mmCIF file of C-alpha atoms (C1' of nucleotides) in Angstrom:
data_model
loop_
_atom_site.group_PDB
_atom_site.id
_atom_site.type_symbol
_atom_site.label_atom_id
_atom_site.label_comp_id
_atom_site.label_asym_id
_atom_site.label_seq_id
_atom_site.Cartn_x
_atom_site.Cartn_y
_atom_site.Cartn_z
ATOM 1 C CA UNK V 10 -6.428 22.333 -0.629
ATOM 2 C CA UNK V 11 -3.689 22.362 -3.164
ATOM 3 C CA UNK V 12 -5.428 20.209 -5.729
ATOM 4 C CA UNK V 13 -5.594 23.171 -8.054
ATOM 5 C CA UNK V 14 -1.865 23.224 -8.344
ATOM 6 C CA UNK V 15 -1.911 19.719 -9.684
ATOM 7 C CA UNK V 16 -2.430 19.152 -13.349
ATOM 8 C CA UNK V 17 -4.175 16.216 -14.888
ATOM 9 C CA UNK V 18 -0.968 14.217 -15.069
ATOM 10 C CA UNK V 19 -0.362 14.574 -11.341
ATOM 11 C CA UNK V 20 -3.872 13.413 -10.568
ATOM 12 C CA UNK V 21 -3.456 10.467 -12.890
ATOM 13 C CA UNK V 22 -0.242 9.576 -11.117
ATOM 14 C CA UNK V 23 -1.972 9.672 -7.758
ATOM 15 C CA UNK V 24 -4.852 7.597 -9.031
ATOM 16 C CA UNK V 25 -2.562 4.990 -10.537
ATOM 17 C CA UNK V 26 -0.365 4.717 -7.466
ATOM 18 C CA UNK V 27 -3.378 4.508 -5.213
ATOM 19 C CA UNK V 28 -4.599 1.589 -7.291
ATOM 20 C CA UNK V 29 -1.190 -0.080 -7.588
ATOM 21 C CA UNK V 30 1.533 1.260 -5.365
ATOM 22 C CA UNK V 31 4.228 -1.009 -6.760
ATOM 23 C CA UNK V 32 3.811 -0.027 -10.351
ATOM 24 C CA UNK V 33 7.197 0.606 -11.916
ATOM 25 C CA UNK V 34 7.993 4.130 -12.855
ATOM 26 C CA UNK V 35 8.273 3.276 -16.528
ATOM 27 C CA UNK V 36 4.841 1.680 -16.525
ATOM 28 C CA UNK V 37 3.451 4.650 -14.653
ATOM 29 C CA UNK V 38 5.064 7.034 -17.092
ATOM 30 C CA UNK V 39 3.566 5.118 -19.992
ATOM 31 C CA UNK V 40 0.099 5.296 -18.480
ATOM 32 C CA UNK V 41 0.141 9.003 -17.758
ATOM 33 C CA UNK V 42 1.672 9.821 -21.096
ATOM 34 C CA UNK V 43 5.102 11.237 -20.276
ATOM 35 C CA UNK V 44 8.582 9.777 -20.180
ATOM 36 C CA UNK V 45 10.125 8.194 -17.126
ATOM 37 C CA UNK V 46 12.379 10.962 -15.766
ATOM 38 C CA UNK V 47 9.761 13.713 -15.439
ATOM 39 C CA UNK V 48 7.335 11.133 -14.139
ATOM 40 C CA UNK V 49 9.708 10.177 -11.360
ATOM 41 C CA UNK V 50 10.290 13.831 -10.577
ATOM 42 C CA UNK V 51 6.567 14.339 -10.234
ATOM 43 C CA UNK V 52 6.214 11.353 -7.938
ATOM 44 C CA UNK V 53 9.014 12.640 -5.716
ATOM 45 C CA UNK V 54 7.393 16.060 -5.669
ATOM 46 C CA UNK V 55 4.062 14.560 -4.656
ATOM 47 C CA UNK V 56 5.780 12.646 -1.882
ATOM 48 C CA UNK V 57 7.646 15.699 -0.674
ATOM 49 C CA UNK V 58 4.477 17.763 -0.748
ATOM 50 C CA UNK V 59 2.855 15.208 1.522
ATOM 51 C CA UNK V 60 0.194 14.310 -0.994
ATOM 52 C CA UNK V 61 1.557 10.784 -0.973
ATOM 53 C CA UNK V 62 1.963 9.760 2.630
ATOM 54 C CA UNK V 63 3.459 6.373 1.991
ATOM 55 C CA UNK V 64 3.010 3.007 0.381
ATOM 56 C CA UNK V 65 1.598 -0.073 2.010
ATOM 57 C CA UNK V 66 0.988 -3.689 1.208
ATOM 58 C CA UNK V 67 -2.624 -4.664 1.789
ATOM 59 C CA UNK V 68 -2.537 -7.886 3.765
ATOM 60 C CA UNK V 69 -5.258 -10.454 4.230
ATOM 61 C CA UNK V 70 -6.029 -10.018 7.907
ATOM 62 C CA UNK V 71 -8.372 -12.977 8.139
ATOM 63 C CA UNK V 72 -5.906 -15.396 6.617
ATOM 64 C CA UNK V 73 -3.255 -14.103 8.966
ATOM 65 C CA UNK V 74 -5.341 -15.039 11.945
ATOM 66 C CA UNK V 75 -7.191 -11.836 12.669
ATOM 67 C CA UNK V 76 -10.657 -13.148 12.166
ATOM 68 C CA UNK V 77 -12.492 -10.535 14.156
ATOM 69 C CA UNK V 78 -13.077 -6.930 13.207
ATOM 70 C CA UNK V 79 -14.997 -4.620 15.488
ATOM 71 C CA UNK V 80 -16.209 -1.057 15.509
ATOM 72 C CA UNK V 81 -16.173 0.452 18.963
ATOM 73 C CA UNK V 82 -17.965 3.695 19.722
ATOM 74 C CA UNK V 83 -16.519 5.348 22.772
ATOM 75 C CA UNK V 84 -17.984 8.089 24.914
ATOM 76 C CA UNK V 85 -15.840 9.955 27.437
ATOM 77 C CA UNK V 86 -16.746 11.552 30.753
ATOM 78 C CA UNK V 87 -14.857 14.719 30.007
ATOM 79 C CA UNK V 88 -14.333 16.183 26.550
ATOM 80 C CA UNK V 89 -11.653 18.595 27.665
ATOM 81 C CA UNK V 90 -8.864 18.771 25.108
ATOM 82 C CA UNK V 91 -6.359 17.259 27.518
ATOM 83 C CA UNK V 92 -8.605 14.270 28.013
ATOM 84 C CA UNK V 93 -9.256 13.868 24.315
ATOM 85 C CA UNK V 94 -5.553 13.881 23.558
ATOM 86 C CA UNK V 95 -4.888 11.455 26.348
ATOM 87 C CA UNK V 96 -7.394 9.010 24.966
ATOM 88 C CA UNK V 97 -5.971 9.336 21.467
ATOM 89 C CA UNK V 98 -2.527 8.632 22.821
ATOM 90 C CA UNK V 99 -3.828 5.450 24.429
ATOM 91 C CA UNK V 100 -5.356 4.352 21.161
ATOM 92 C CA UNK V 101 -2.053 4.794 19.403
ATOM 93 C CA UNK V 102 -0.506 2.464 21.966
ATOM 94 C CA UNK V 103 -3.035 -0.330 21.565
ATOM 95 C CA UNK V 104 -2.062 -2.562 18.682
ATOM 96 C CA UNK V 105 -5.554 -3.983 18.296
ATOM 97 C CA UNK V 106 -6.900 -0.509 17.611
ATOM 98 C CA UNK V 107 -6.100 0.225 13.993
ATOM 99 C CA UNK V 108 -8.085 3.409 13.554
ATOM 100 C CA UNK V 109 -9.258 6.097 15.931
ATOM 101 C CA UNK V 110 -11.449 8.959 14.786
ATOM 102 C CA UNK V 111 -12.907 11.743 16.853
ATOM 103 C CA UNK V 112 -16.545 12.323 15.978
ATOM 104 C CA UNK V 113 -19.183 14.922 16.513
ATOM 105 C CA UNK V 114 -22.421 13.930 18.181
ATOM 106 C CA UNK V 115 -23.038 11.854 21.255
ATOM 107 C CA UNK V 116 -20.239 9.395 20.566
ATOM 108 C CA UNK V 117 -16.785 10.857 21.010
ATOM 109 C CA UNK V 118 -14.619 8.317 19.215
ATOM 110 C CA UNK V 119 -15.004 5.669 16.604
ATOM 111 C CA UNK V 120 -12.450 2.884 16.834
ATOM 112 C CA UNK V 121 -11.810 0.177 14.311
ATOM 113 C CA UNK V 122 -10.246 -2.843 15.950
ATOM 114 C CA UNK V 123 -8.968 -6.222 14.878
ATOM 115 C CA UNK V 124 -8.384 -9.315 16.976
ATOM 116 C CA UNK V 125 -7.493 -12.971 16.503
ATOM 117 C CA UNK V 126 -10.796 -14.082 17.956
ATOM 118 C CA UNK V 127 -13.705 -12.907 19.998
ATOM 119 C CA UNK V 128 -12.217 -13.772 23.340
ATOM 120 C CA UNK V 129 -9.074 -11.794 22.537
ATOM 121 C CA UNK V 130 -11.206 -8.819 21.778
ATOM 122 C CA UNK V 131 -13.319 -9.291 24.863
ATOM 123 C CA UNK V 132 -10.272 -9.353 27.046
ATOM 124 C CA UNK V 133 -8.988 -6.199 25.398
ATOM 125 C CA UNK V 134 -12.377 -4.592 25.851
ATOM 126 C CA UNK V 135 -12.804 -5.436 29.504
ATOM 127 C CA UNK V 136 -9.162 -5.355 30.473
ATOM 128 C CA UNK V 137 -7.999 -2.272 28.589
ATOM 129 C CA UNK V 138 -10.600 -0.125 26.959
ATOM 130 C CA UNK V 139 -13.256 -0.207 29.645
ATOM 131 C CA UNK V 140 -10.775 0.277 32.458
ATOM 132 C CA UNK V 141 -9.261 3.366 30.870
ATOM 133 C CA UNK V 142 -9.848 6.456 32.986
ATOM 134 C CA UNK V 143 -12.450 8.842 31.649
ATOM 135 C CA UNK V 144 -14.109 6.234 29.413
ATOM 136 C CA UNK V 145 -17.825 6.514 30.086
ATOM 137 C CA UNK V 146 -19.360 4.124 27.589
ATOM 138 C CA UNK V 147 -18.361 1.734 24.839
ATOM 139 C CA UNK V 148 -20.691 0.289 22.271
ATOM 140 C CA UNK V 149 -19.237 -2.392 20.039
ATOM 141 C CA UNK V 150 -20.422 -3.844 16.759
ATOM 142 C CA UNK V 151 -18.946 -6.924 15.176
ATOM 143 C CA UNK V 152 -18.261 -6.857 11.468
ATOM 144 C CA UNK V 153 -20.161 -9.745 9.918
ATOM 145 C CA UNK V 154 -18.679 -9.311 6.496
ATOM 146 C CA UNK V 155 -17.017 -6.650 4.443
ATOM 147 C CA UNK V 156 -18.587 -5.468 1.218
ATOM 148 C CA UNK V 157 -16.213 -2.713 0.208
ATOM 149 C CA UNK V 158 -12.872 -1.630 1.551
ATOM 150 C CA UNK V 159 -11.059 0.916 -0.555
ATOM 151 C CA UNK V 160 -9.423 3.510 1.633
ATOM 152 C CA UNK V 161 -8.362 6.576 -0.219
ATOM 153 C CA UNK V 162 -10.044 8.924 -2.533
ATOM 154 C CA UNK V 163 -12.340 8.680 -5.570
ATOM 155 C CA UNK V 164 -10.317 10.441 -8.221
ATOM 156 C CA UNK V 165 -13.150 10.404 -10.703
ATOM 157 C CA UNK V 166 -15.120 12.626 -8.340
ATOM 158 C CA UNK V 167 -12.121 14.926 -8.069
ATOM 159 C CA UNK V 168 -11.775 15.191 -11.834
ATOM 160 C CA UNK V 169 -15.424 15.934 -12.283
ATOM 161 C CA UNK V 170 -15.314 18.563 -9.607
ATOM 162 C CA UNK V 171 -12.288 20.322 -11.032
ATOM 163 C CA UNK V 172 -13.678 20.343 -14.545
ATOM 164 C CA UNK V 173 -16.781 22.055 -13.231
ATOM 165 C CA UNK V 174 -14.711 24.683 -11.438
ATOM 166 C CA UNK V 175 -12.527 25.342 -14.455
ATOM 167 C CA UNK W 30 -5.879 -19.425 8.918
ATOM 168 C CA UNK W 31 -2.648 -20.346 7.250
ATOM 169 C CA UNK W 32 -0.396 -18.269 9.445
ATOM 170 C CA UNK W 33 1.139 -21.434 10.822
ATOM 171 C CA UNK W 34 2.532 -22.285 7.444
ATOM 172 C CA UNK W 35 4.447 -19.050 7.474
ATOM 173 C CA UNK W 36 7.804 -18.916 9.115
ATOM 174 C CA UNK W 37 9.272 -15.928 10.847
ATOM 175 C CA UNK W 38 10.845 -14.657 7.655
ATOM 176 C CA UNK W 39 7.508 -14.594 5.878
ATOM 177 C CA UNK W 40 5.923 -12.676 8.701
ATOM 178 C CA UNK W 41 8.790 -10.219 8.713
ATOM 179 C CA UNK W 42 8.313 -9.733 4.990
ATOM 180 C CA UNK W 43 4.634 -9.025 5.481
ATOM 181 C CA UNK W 44 5.324 -6.613 8.300
ATOM 182 C CA UNK W 45 7.962 -4.746 6.319
ATOM 183 C CA UNK W 46 5.844 -4.483 3.198
ATOM 184 C CA UNK W 47 2.856 -3.374 5.198
ATOM 185 C CA UNK W 48 4.967 -0.583 6.628
ATOM 186 C CA UNK W 49 6.634 0.319 3.322
ATOM 187 C CA UNK W 50 5.149 -1.199 0.237
ATOM 188 C CA UNK W 51 7.708 0.266 -2.124
ATOM 189 C CA UNK W 52 10.748 -1.113 -0.381
ATOM 190 C CA UNK W 53 13.127 -2.617 -2.897
ATOM 191 C CA UNK W 54 13.578 -6.325 -2.819
ATOM 192 C CA UNK W 55 17.254 -6.059 -1.948
ATOM 193 C CA UNK W 56 16.472 -3.840 1.019
ATOM 194 C CA UNK W 57 13.722 -6.179 2.079
ATOM 195 C CA UNK W 58 16.038 -9.159 1.762
ATOM 196 C CA UNK W 59 18.639 -7.407 3.868
ATOM 197 C CA UNK W 60 16.112 -6.675 6.602
ATOM 198 C CA UNK W 61 14.711 -10.178 6.817
ATOM 199 C CA UNK W 62 18.144 -11.736 6.653
ATOM 200 C CA UNK W 63 18.189 -13.704 3.416
ATOM 201 C CA UNK W 64 19.478 -12.985 -0.063
ATOM 202 C CA UNK W 65 17.442 -11.293 -2.746
ATOM 203 C CA UNK W 66 16.311 -14.182 -4.940
ATOM 204 C CA UNK W 67 14.652 -16.315 -2.261
ATOM 205 C CA UNK W 68 13.188 -13.156 -0.789
ATOM 206 C CA UNK W 69 11.529 -12.281 -4.069
ATOM 207 C CA UNK W 70 10.271 -15.844 -4.381
ATOM 208 C CA UNK W 71 8.666 -15.569 -0.973
ATOM 209 C CA UNK W 72 7.013 -12.284 -1.836
ATOM 210 C CA UNK W 73 5.581 -13.776 -5.007
ATOM 211 C CA UNK W 74 4.340 -16.776 -3.055
ATOM 212 C CA UNK W 75 2.667 -14.518 -0.509
ATOM 213 C CA UNK W 76 0.997 -12.610 -3.311
ATOM 214 C CA UNK W 77 -0.156 -15.785 -5.035
ATOM 215 C CA UNK W 78 -1.466 -17.165 -1.770
ATOM 216 C CA UNK W 79 -3.590 -14.067 -1.394
ATOM 217 C CA UNK W 80 -1.888 -13.006 1.815
ATOM 218 C CA UNK W 81 -0.804 -9.855 0.039
ATOM 219 C CA UNK W 82 -3.835 -8.443 -1.693
ATOM 220 C CA UNK W 83 -2.101 -5.529 -3.343
ATOM 221 C CA UNK W 84 -0.091 -2.388 -2.853
ATOM 222 C CA UNK W 85 -1.448 1.099 -2.531
ATOM 223 C CA UNK W 86 -0.175 4.623 -2.188
ATOM 224 C CA UNK W 87 -1.657 6.360 0.830
ATOM 225 C CA UNK W 88 -2.845 9.727 -0.377
ATOM 226 C CA UNK W 89 -3.608 12.818 1.636
ATOM 227 C CA UNK W 90 -7.359 13.070 1.166
ATOM 228 C CA UNK W 91 -7.708 16.427 2.842
ATOM 229 C CA UNK W 92 -5.048 18.087 0.734
ATOM 230 C CA UNK W 93 -6.681 16.636 -2.347
ATOM 231 C CA UNK W 94 -9.906 18.383 -1.574
ATOM 232 C CA UNK W 95 -11.792 15.756 0.364
ATOM 233 C CA UNK W 96 -12.128 17.644 3.581
ATOM 234 C CA UNK W 97 -15.050 15.748 4.973
ATOM 235 C CA UNK W 98 -15.063 12.241 6.334
ATOM 236 C CA UNK W 99 -18.244 10.695 7.673
ATOM 237 C CA UNK W 100 -19.332 7.481 9.281
ATOM 238 C CA UNK W 101 -22.847 6.501 8.293
ATOM 239 C CA UNK W 102 -24.753 3.830 10.165
ATOM 240 C CA UNK W 103 -27.468 2.374 8.012
ATOM 241 C CA UNK W 104 -30.477 0.305 9.039
ATOM 242 C CA UNK W 105 -32.522 -1.576 6.452
ATOM 243 C CA UNK W 106 -36.197 -2.464 6.390
ATOM 244 C CA UNK W 107 -35.553 -6.029 5.328
ATOM 245 C CA UNK W 108 -32.474 -8.039 6.218
ATOM 246 C CA UNK W 109 -33.133 -10.758 3.680
ATOM 247 C CA UNK W 110 -29.940 -11.841 1.985
ATOM 248 C CA UNK W 111 -31.118 -10.519 -1.369
ATOM 249 C CA UNK W 112 -31.664 -7.108 0.145
ATOM 250 C CA UNK W 113 -28.339 -7.120 1.937
ATOM 251 C CA UNK W 114 -26.485 -7.967 -1.248
ATOM 252 C CA UNK W 115 -28.415 -5.346 -3.157
ATOM 253 C CA UNK W 116 -27.400 -2.683 -0.698
ATOM 254 C CA UNK W 117 -23.776 -3.790 -0.782
ATOM 255 C CA UNK W 118 -23.832 -3.574 -4.555
ATOM 256 C CA UNK W 119 -25.098 -0.023 -4.322
ATOM 257 C CA UNK W 120 -22.314 0.893 -1.957
ATOM 258 C CA UNK W 121 -19.743 -0.433 -4.373
ATOM 259 C CA UNK W 122 -21.187 1.882 -7.011
ATOM 260 C CA UNK W 123 -21.058 5.019 -4.904
ATOM 261 C CA UNK W 124 -17.624 6.593 -5.132
ATOM 262 C CA UNK W 125 -18.061 8.616 -1.960
ATOM 263 C CA UNK W 126 -18.525 5.401 0.007
ATOM 264 C CA UNK W 127 -15.040 4.038 0.578
ATOM 265 C CA UNK W 128 -15.896 1.273 3.025
ATOM 266 C CA UNK W 129 -19.000 -0.758 3.686
ATOM 267 C CA UNK W 130 -19.170 -3.275 6.522
ATOM 268 C CA UNK W 131 -22.112 -5.384 7.564
ATOM 269 C CA UNK W 132 -22.539 -5.348 11.316
ATOM 270 C CA UNK W 133 -24.370 -7.266 13.970
ATOM 271 C CA UNK W 134 -26.726 -5.415 16.289
ATOM 272 C CA UNK W 135 -29.353 -2.852 15.501
ATOM 273 C CA UNK W 136 -27.366 -1.107 12.785
ATOM 274 C CA UNK W 137 -27.003 -3.172 9.630
ATOM 275 C CA UNK W 138 -24.153 -1.389 7.870
ATOM 276 C CA UNK W 139 -21.316 0.890 8.749
ATOM 277 C CA UNK W 140 -20.189 3.112 5.897
ATOM 278 C CA UNK W 141 -17.109 5.249 5.788
ATOM 279 C CA UNK W 142 -17.553 8.103 3.344
ATOM 280 C CA UNK W 143 -15.474 10.983 2.034
ATOM 281 C CA UNK W 144 -16.662 14.155 0.351
ATOM 282 C CA UNK W 145 -15.207 17.447 -0.814
ATOM 283 C CA UNK W 146 -17.363 19.397 1.608
ATOM 284 C CA UNK W 147 -20.407 19.116 3.785
ATOM 285 C CA UNK W 148 -22.877 20.131 1.132
ATOM 286 C CA UNK W 149 -21.561 17.478 -1.225
ATOM 287 C CA UNK W 150 -22.092 14.902 1.434
ATOM 288 C CA UNK W 151 -25.523 16.233 2.293
ATOM 289 C CA UNK W 152 -26.616 15.981 -1.314
ATOM 290 C CA UNK W 153 -25.295 12.441 -1.485
ATOM 291 C CA UNK W 154 -27.085 11.627 1.725
ATOM 292 C CA UNK W 155 -30.453 13.038 0.774
ATOM 293 C CA UNK W 156 -30.241 12.368 -2.937
ATOM 294 C CA UNK W 157 -28.726 8.902 -2.963
ATOM 295 C CA UNK W 158 -28.451 7.094 0.322
ATOM 296 C CA UNK W 159 -31.753 8.080 1.871
ATOM 297 C CA UNK W 160 -33.707 7.517 -1.319
ATOM 298 C CA UNK W 161 -32.370 4.005 -1.770
ATOM 299 C CA UNK W 162 -35.141 1.424 -1.498
ATOM 300 C CA UNK W 163 -35.155 -0.563 1.716
ATOM 301 C CA UNK W 164 -33.086 1.962 3.640
ATOM 302 C CA UNK W 165 -34.911 2.538 6.907
ATOM 303 C CA UNK W 166 -32.585 4.789 8.839
ATOM 304 C CA UNK W 167 -29.242 6.530 8.519
ATOM 305 C CA UNK W 168 -27.282 8.031 11.351
ATOM 306 C CA UNK W 169 -24.223 10.022 10.384
ATOM 307 C CA UNK W 170 -21.250 11.208 12.375
ATOM 308 C CA UNK W 171 -18.714 13.667 11.123
ATOM 309 C CA UNK W 172 -15.068 12.946 11.741
ATOM 310 C CA UNK W 173 -13.640 15.905 13.630
ATOM 311 C CA UNK W 174 -10.087 14.715 13.475
ATOM 312 C CA UNK W 175 -8.179 11.512 13.002
ATOM 313 C CA UNK W 176 -5.903 10.233 15.722
ATOM 314 C CA UNK W 177 -4.773 6.949 14.244
ATOM 315 C CA UNK W 178 -5.215 5.403 10.848
ATOM 316 C CA UNK W 179 -3.198 2.284 10.236
ATOM 317 C CA UNK W 180 -5.227 -0.247 8.333
ATOM 318 C CA UNK W 181 -3.757 -3.696 8.401
ATOM 319 C CA UNK W 182 -2.600 -5.980 11.096
ATOM 320 C CA UNK W 183 -0.442 -5.691 14.218
ATOM 321 C CA UNK W 184 2.298 -8.169 13.486
ATOM 322 C CA UNK W 185 3.740 -7.937 16.958
ATOM 323 C CA UNK W 186 0.502 -9.365 18.312
ATOM 324 C CA UNK W 187 0.716 -12.148 15.766
ATOM 325 C CA UNK W 188 4.262 -13.016 16.760
ATOM 326 C CA UNK W 189 3.424 -13.052 20.420
ATOM 327 C CA UNK W 190 0.430 -15.240 19.776
ATOM 328 C CA UNK W 191 2.340 -17.764 17.713
ATOM 329 C CA UNK W 192 5.173 -18.008 20.180
ATOM 330 C CA UNK W 193 2.649 -18.858 22.865
ATOM 331 C CA UNK W 194 1.115 -21.585 20.709
ATOM 332 C CA UNK W 195 4.473 -23.041 19.745
ATOM 333 C "C1'" DG K 17 22.855 -46.558 7.256
ATOM 334 C "C1'" DT K 18 22.107 -44.578 2.881
ATOM 335 C "C1'" DC K 19 19.762 -43.592 -0.978
ATOM 336 C "C1'" DG K 20 16.545 -40.764 -3.612
ATOM 337 C "C1'" DG K 21 13.433 -36.918 -3.409
ATOM 338 C "C1'" DC K 22 12.061 -32.562 -1.743
ATOM 339 C "C1'" DT K 23 12.720 -27.963 -0.170
ATOM 340 C "C1'" DG K 24 14.969 -23.742 0.140
ATOM 341 C "C1'" DC K 25 19.193 -21.105 0.030
ATOM 342 C "C1'" DG K 26 22.818 -18.407 -2.430
ATOM 343 C "C1'" DC K 27 25.893 -17.296 -6.458
ATOM 344 C "C1'" DA K 28 26.230 -15.629 -10.975
ATOM 345 C "C1'" DA K 29 24.475 -13.627 -15.140
ATOM 346 C "C1'" DT K 30 21.162 -11.206 -17.710
ATOM 347 C "C1'" DA K 31 17.263 -8.216 -18.248
ATOM 348 C "C1'" DA K 32 14.808 -4.452 -16.661
ATOM 349 C "C1'" DT K 33 14.416 -0.469 -14.098
ATOM 350 C "C1'" DC K 34 15.900 3.603 -11.643
ATOM 351 C "C1'" DT K 35 18.209 7.861 -11.471
ATOM 352 C "C1'" DT K 36 21.201 11.524 -12.891
ATOM 353 C "C1'" DT K 37 22.915 14.569 -16.314
ATOM 354 C "C1'" DC K 38 22.331 17.422 -19.992
ATOM 355 C "C1'" DG K 39 20.394 19.754 -23.981
ATOM 356 C "C1'" DT K 40 16.040 21.634 -25.872
ATOM 357 C "C1'" DA K 41 11.406 23.638 -26.290
ATOM 358 C "C1'" DC K 42 7.940 26.567 -24.642
ATOM 359 C "C1'" DA K 43 5.816 30.227 -22.053
ATOM 360 C "C1'" DT K 44 6.328 34.574 -19.316
ATOM 361 C "C1'" DG K 45 7.745 39.067 -18.318
ATOM 362 C "C1'" DC K 46 10.712 42.902 -19.010
ATOM 363 C "C1'" DG J 5 13.799 40.741 -28.745
ATOM 364 C "C1'" DC J 6 15.735 38.505 -25.062
ATOM 365 C "C1'" DA J 7 16.566 36.779 -20.482
ATOM 366 C "C1'" DT J 8 14.432 33.636 -17.214
ATOM 367 C "C1'" DG J 9 12.086 29.856 -15.328
ATOM 368 C "C1'" DT J 10 9.857 25.511 -16.032
ATOM 369 C "C1'" DA J 11 9.306 21.054 -17.682
ATOM 370 C "C1'" DC J 12 10.179 17.748 -21.060
ATOM 371 C "C1'" DG J 13 12.877 13.849 -23.180
ATOM 372 C "C1'" DA J 14 17.255 11.308 -24.764
ATOM 373 C "C1'" DA J 15 21.320 9.069 -23.138
ATOM 374 C "C1'" DA J 16 24.198 6.801 -19.856
ATOM 375 C "C1'" DG J 17 25.604 4.743 -15.653
ATOM 376 C "C1'" DA J 18 24.063 2.703 -11.270
ATOM 377 C "C1'" DT J 19 20.872 -0.059 -9.063
ATOM 378 C "C1'" DT J 20 17.513 -3.550 -8.943
ATOM 379 C "C1'" DA J 21 14.682 -7.513 -10.574
ATOM 380 C "C1'" DT J 22 14.680 -11.955 -12.311
ATOM 381 C "C1'" DT J 23 16.196 -16.371 -14.014
ATOM 382 C "C1'" DG J 24 19.055 -20.536 -14.026
ATOM 383 C "C1'" DC J 25 21.797 -23.543 -11.631
ATOM 384 C "C1'" DG J 26 24.378 -25.959 -8.099
ATOM 385 C "C1'" DC J 27 24.564 -27.114 -3.229
ATOM 386 C "C1'" DA J 28 23.239 -28.213 1.567
ATOM 387 C "C1'" DG J 29 19.825 -29.876 4.880
ATOM 388 C "C1'" DC J 30 15.981 -32.735 5.922
ATOM 389 C "C1'" DC J 31 13.035 -36.337 5.869
ATOM 390 C "C1'" DG J 32 10.870 -41.260 4.574
ATOM 391 C "C1'" DA J 33 11.774 -45.785 2.398
ATOM 392 C "C1'" DC J 34 14.277 -49.575 2.077
#
DNA sequence: GTCGGCTGCGCAATAATCTTTCGTACATGC
DNA sequence: GCATGTACGAAAGATTATTGCGCAGCCGAC
């Protein structure tokens, strides 16, 4: 990890932009305690270094008509690398699958899916996921309600960790 | 859902801002085919309506020193509402827990966690999660690699769906 | 029909921000 | 001591955000 090459200002920038990605550069500069030009240079550098992958609006899926969220745990027949990659490629094609993570343990993949309603998801499940070659088992769990949803990184933990190292 | 009250321009705006949350308003206006002022008014309206919840920079967790990502499936002793809320509140306190979803089925909660390394996660697991009152069982799965990670909503599905309804 | 009233667009102007340029300060190494 | 590299901050011009205003289209009411 390259976190050591970042000073406190860089980490503050990342934390602020993670919390509010549309913050103006002048506001950001004010918050991290430097003037606008070097602040913008740092942001560009963080983007170029790949530490900032992009910026996204967080939309209200439920209000937009995606009322169903499902975790699907998928087991494959063969775990050969070719098969794993093939399944991942499929997941990237399916719009209802928003996340696909390869896991250790008995389950091979964890999928997070969204759908307009249960029947839409069912038809995806039976018509697409379950009919995919090499898929051995799928266990699904409906999300009843969400209690916390903050993708990203806890910068306070990072700060604490670095201060201990230093 | 209020998606019906949105016209095609609004949905395009949402799709564009989900893909690039820092797009300038003039660029956004150009892409959706209207001039800047009404475009900005629409964005503000979408924000006020809660359809846009916020904007966030997507950071590279691994490069920042969070090399471990874990799904934890938690079962509780009691599923009384008080207990469920209490557990959710705990999850909101724990910085390593980034997501907490209540599920149907045998598992009560699905947690997505990050940690700097395995031992950090282990100490969280044994020192915090497993010692929490009312926690009956925790099954964890390490993320080996990520194949897709696009939180949000597939707007192409939404469009298709609305065109069928209309 | 046509007369308000409503909604939403676009133009124009101003305010704010972004972005580049340039000069300076500080630390490092020779 | 002095060159060198790095990063800051002030200033200025370009771009963008934001507001105010006039206009067109689209209903209901009469």
